[in-house]
Short mmCIF file of C-alpha atoms in Angstrom, two decimals:
data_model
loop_
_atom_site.label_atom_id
_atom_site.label_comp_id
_atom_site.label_asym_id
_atom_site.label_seq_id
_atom_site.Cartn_x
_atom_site.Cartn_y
_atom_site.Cartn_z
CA UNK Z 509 -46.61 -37.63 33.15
CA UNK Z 510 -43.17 -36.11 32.63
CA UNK Z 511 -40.37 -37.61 33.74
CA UNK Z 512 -37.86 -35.59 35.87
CA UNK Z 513 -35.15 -35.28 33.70
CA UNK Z 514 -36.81 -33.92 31.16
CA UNK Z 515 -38.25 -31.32 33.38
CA UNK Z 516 -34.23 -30.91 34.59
CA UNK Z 517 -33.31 -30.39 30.99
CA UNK Z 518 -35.87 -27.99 29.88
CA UNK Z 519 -35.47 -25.62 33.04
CA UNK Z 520 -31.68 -25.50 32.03
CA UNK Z 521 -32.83 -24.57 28.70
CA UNK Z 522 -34.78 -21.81 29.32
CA UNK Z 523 -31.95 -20.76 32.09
CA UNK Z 524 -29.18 -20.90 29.29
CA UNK Z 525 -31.57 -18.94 27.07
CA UNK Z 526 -32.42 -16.27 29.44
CA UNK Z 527 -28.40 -15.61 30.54
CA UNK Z 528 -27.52 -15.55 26.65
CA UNK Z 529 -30.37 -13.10 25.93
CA UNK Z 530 -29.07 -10.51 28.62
CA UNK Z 531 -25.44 -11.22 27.99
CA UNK Z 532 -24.09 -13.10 31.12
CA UNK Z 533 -23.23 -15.99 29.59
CA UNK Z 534 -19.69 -16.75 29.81
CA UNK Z 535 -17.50 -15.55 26.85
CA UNK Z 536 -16.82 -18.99 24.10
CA UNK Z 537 -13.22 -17.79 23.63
CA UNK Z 538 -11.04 -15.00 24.52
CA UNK Z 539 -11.46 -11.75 23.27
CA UNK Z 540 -10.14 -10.93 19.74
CA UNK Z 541 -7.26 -8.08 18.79
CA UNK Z 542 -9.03 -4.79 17.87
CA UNK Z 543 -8.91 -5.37 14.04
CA UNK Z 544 -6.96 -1.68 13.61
CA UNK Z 545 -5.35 -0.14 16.56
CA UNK Z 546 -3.91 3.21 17.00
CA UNK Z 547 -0.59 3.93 18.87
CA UNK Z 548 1.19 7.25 19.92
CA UNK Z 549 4.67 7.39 21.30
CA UNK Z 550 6.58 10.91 21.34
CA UNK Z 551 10.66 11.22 20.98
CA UNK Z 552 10.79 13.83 24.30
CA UNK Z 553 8.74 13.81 27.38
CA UNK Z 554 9.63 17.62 28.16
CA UNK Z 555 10.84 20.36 25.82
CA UNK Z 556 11.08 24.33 26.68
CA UNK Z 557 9.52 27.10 24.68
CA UNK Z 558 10.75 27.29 20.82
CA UNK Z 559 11.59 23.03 21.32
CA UNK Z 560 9.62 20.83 19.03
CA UNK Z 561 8.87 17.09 20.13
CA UNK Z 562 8.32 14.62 16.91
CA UNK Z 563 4.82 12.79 18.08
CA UNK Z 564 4.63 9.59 16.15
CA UNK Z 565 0.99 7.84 15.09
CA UNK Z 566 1.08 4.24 14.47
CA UNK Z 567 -1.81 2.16 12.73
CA UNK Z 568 -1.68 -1.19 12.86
CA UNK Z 569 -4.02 -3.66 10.28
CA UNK Z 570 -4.84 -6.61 12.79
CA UNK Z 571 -7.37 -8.37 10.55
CA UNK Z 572 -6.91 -10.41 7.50
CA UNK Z 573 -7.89 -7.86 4.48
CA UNK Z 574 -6.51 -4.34 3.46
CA UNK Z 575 -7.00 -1.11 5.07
CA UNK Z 576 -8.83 0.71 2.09
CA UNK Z 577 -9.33 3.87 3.97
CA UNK Z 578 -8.50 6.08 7.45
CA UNK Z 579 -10.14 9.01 8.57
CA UNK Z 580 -8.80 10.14 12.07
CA UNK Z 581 -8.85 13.22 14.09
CA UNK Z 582 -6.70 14.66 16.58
CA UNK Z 583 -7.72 17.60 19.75
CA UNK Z 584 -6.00 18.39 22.46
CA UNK Z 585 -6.90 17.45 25.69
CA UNK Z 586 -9.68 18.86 27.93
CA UNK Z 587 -6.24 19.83 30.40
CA UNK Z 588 -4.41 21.53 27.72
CA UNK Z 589 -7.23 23.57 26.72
CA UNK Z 590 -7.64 24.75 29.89
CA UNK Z 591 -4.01 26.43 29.91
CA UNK Z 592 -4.30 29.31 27.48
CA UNK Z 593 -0.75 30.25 27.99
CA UNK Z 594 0.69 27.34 26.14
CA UNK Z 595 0.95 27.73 22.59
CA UNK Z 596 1.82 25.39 20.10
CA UNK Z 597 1.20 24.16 16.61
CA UNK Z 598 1.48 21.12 14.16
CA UNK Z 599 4.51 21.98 12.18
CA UNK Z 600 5.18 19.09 9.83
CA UNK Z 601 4.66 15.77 8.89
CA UNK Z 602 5.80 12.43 7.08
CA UNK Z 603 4.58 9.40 6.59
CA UNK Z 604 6.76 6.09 7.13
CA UNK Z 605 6.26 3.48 4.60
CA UNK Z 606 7.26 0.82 3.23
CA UNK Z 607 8.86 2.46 0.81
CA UNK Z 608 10.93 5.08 2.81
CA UNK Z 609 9.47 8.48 4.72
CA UNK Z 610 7.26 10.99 2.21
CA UNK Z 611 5.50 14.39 3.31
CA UNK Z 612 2.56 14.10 4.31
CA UNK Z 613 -0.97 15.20 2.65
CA UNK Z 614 -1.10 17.62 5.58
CA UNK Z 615 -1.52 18.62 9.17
CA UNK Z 616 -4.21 19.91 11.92
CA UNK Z 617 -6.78 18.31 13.61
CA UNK Z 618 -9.17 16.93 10.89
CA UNK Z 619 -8.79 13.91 8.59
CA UNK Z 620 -5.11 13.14 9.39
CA UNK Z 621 -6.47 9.59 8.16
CA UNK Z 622 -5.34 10.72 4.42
CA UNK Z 623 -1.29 10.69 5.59
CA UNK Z 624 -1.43 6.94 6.40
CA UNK Z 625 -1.28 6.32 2.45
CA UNK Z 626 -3.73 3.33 2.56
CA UNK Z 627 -3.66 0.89 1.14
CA UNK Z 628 -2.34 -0.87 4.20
CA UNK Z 629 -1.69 -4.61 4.24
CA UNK Z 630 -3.24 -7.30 6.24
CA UNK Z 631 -0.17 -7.64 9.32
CA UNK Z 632 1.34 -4.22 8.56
CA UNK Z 633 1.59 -0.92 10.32
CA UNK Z 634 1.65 2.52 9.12
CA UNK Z 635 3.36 5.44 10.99
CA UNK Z 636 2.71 9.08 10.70
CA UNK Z 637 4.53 11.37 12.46
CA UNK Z 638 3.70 15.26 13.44
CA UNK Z 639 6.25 18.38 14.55
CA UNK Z 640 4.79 19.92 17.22
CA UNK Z 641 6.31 23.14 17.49
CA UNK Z 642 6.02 24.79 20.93
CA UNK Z 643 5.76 28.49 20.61
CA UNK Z 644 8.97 30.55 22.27
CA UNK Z 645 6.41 33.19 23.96
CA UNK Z 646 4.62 30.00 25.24
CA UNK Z 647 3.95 29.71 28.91
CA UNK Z 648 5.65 26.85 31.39
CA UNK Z 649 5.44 24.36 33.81
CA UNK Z 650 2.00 22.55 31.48
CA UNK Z 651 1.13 19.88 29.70
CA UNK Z 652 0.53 19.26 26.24
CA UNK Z 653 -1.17 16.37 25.35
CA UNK Z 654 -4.11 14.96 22.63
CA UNK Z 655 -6.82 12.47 21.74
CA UNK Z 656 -8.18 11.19 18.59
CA UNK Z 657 -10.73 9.29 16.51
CA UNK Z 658 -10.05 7.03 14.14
CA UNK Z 659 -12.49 5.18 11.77
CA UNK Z 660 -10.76 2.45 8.90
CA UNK Z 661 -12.35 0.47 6.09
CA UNK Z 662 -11.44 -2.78 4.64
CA UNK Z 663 -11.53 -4.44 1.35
CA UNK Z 664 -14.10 -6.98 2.50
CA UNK Z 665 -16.47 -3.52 2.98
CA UNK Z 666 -16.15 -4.40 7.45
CA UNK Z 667 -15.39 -0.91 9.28
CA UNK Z 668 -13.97 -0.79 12.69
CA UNK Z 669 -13.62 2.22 14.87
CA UNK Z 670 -11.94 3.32 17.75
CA UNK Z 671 -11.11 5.84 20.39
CA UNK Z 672 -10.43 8.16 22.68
CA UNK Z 673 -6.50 6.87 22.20
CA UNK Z 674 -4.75 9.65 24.21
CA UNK Z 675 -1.11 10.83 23.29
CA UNK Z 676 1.70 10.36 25.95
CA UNK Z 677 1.60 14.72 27.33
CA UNK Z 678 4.74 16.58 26.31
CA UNK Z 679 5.30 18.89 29.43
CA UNK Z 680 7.24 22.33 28.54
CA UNK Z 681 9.28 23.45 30.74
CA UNK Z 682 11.78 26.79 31.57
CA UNK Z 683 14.91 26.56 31.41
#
């Protein structure tokens, strides 16, 4: 005959099994830093037709190898979309580094990835910014604003990917 602790011990067991399998188990240890993470921050809030606002893309390597490669896209907003009246367009870009700001590789929606100039160091951060030029027959009184994608490679061949990161929204405005 069994003895009732051992009975005890293999019903907690199985229970401990069961919650693990299904995933409500509580966490080890806190969660971990995303091992790249995206940033946007934009020098104006508002600007008027014919302004430009300078919106600034930030990618920071949070793990413990290289960033070998970035591929990351950029679309405006289901809201902006919506307002055919505003007009607008990517002007320029340049890429901060560590060794001073370059022109980027170039601008638009797909594979903006390319500006960051990868390699990026384990610790560092890499900031693209884009001109967005606000057309002067462009309406007033809308918003302006953008999500991307990003996807990054390291040298120890791990990926990480991330996203929807949503700009701050540039709101245009008549003067």
């Amino acid at each position: 005959m069994r003895s009732q602790p051992m009975r005890r011990l293999g019903l907690t067991a199985v229970l401990a099994l069961l919650l693990t399998l299904f995933g409500l188990a509580p966490a080890a240890s806190a969660a971990e830093p995303a091992s790249a993470q995206l940033t946007f921050t934009t020098d104006a809030a508002t600007t008027t037709p014919g302004g430009t606002v300078n919106l600034s893309m930030t990618l920071t390597n949070n793990k413990t190898y290289d960033v070998w490669f970035v591929y990351q896209t950029i679309d405006p907003t289901w809201l902006t979309t919506q307002r055919p009246d505003l007009k607008y367009s990517f002007a320029g870009c340049s890429l901060a580094g560590p060794g001073g700001s370059t022109p980027c590789s170039g601008t638009g929606p797909a594979n903006l990835g390319a500006n960051y100039g990868a390699t990026i160091p384990p610790g560092q951060s890499r900031t693209v910014t884009l001109t967005l030029q606000v057309a002067p027959d462009s309406g007033c009184n809308g918003n302006i604003g953008f999500y991307s994608y990003f996807y990054a490679e390291f040298s120890d061949t791990s990926s990480a990917t991330g996203g929807p990161v949503y700009t701050p929204e540039t709101r245009v405005l008549c003067s």
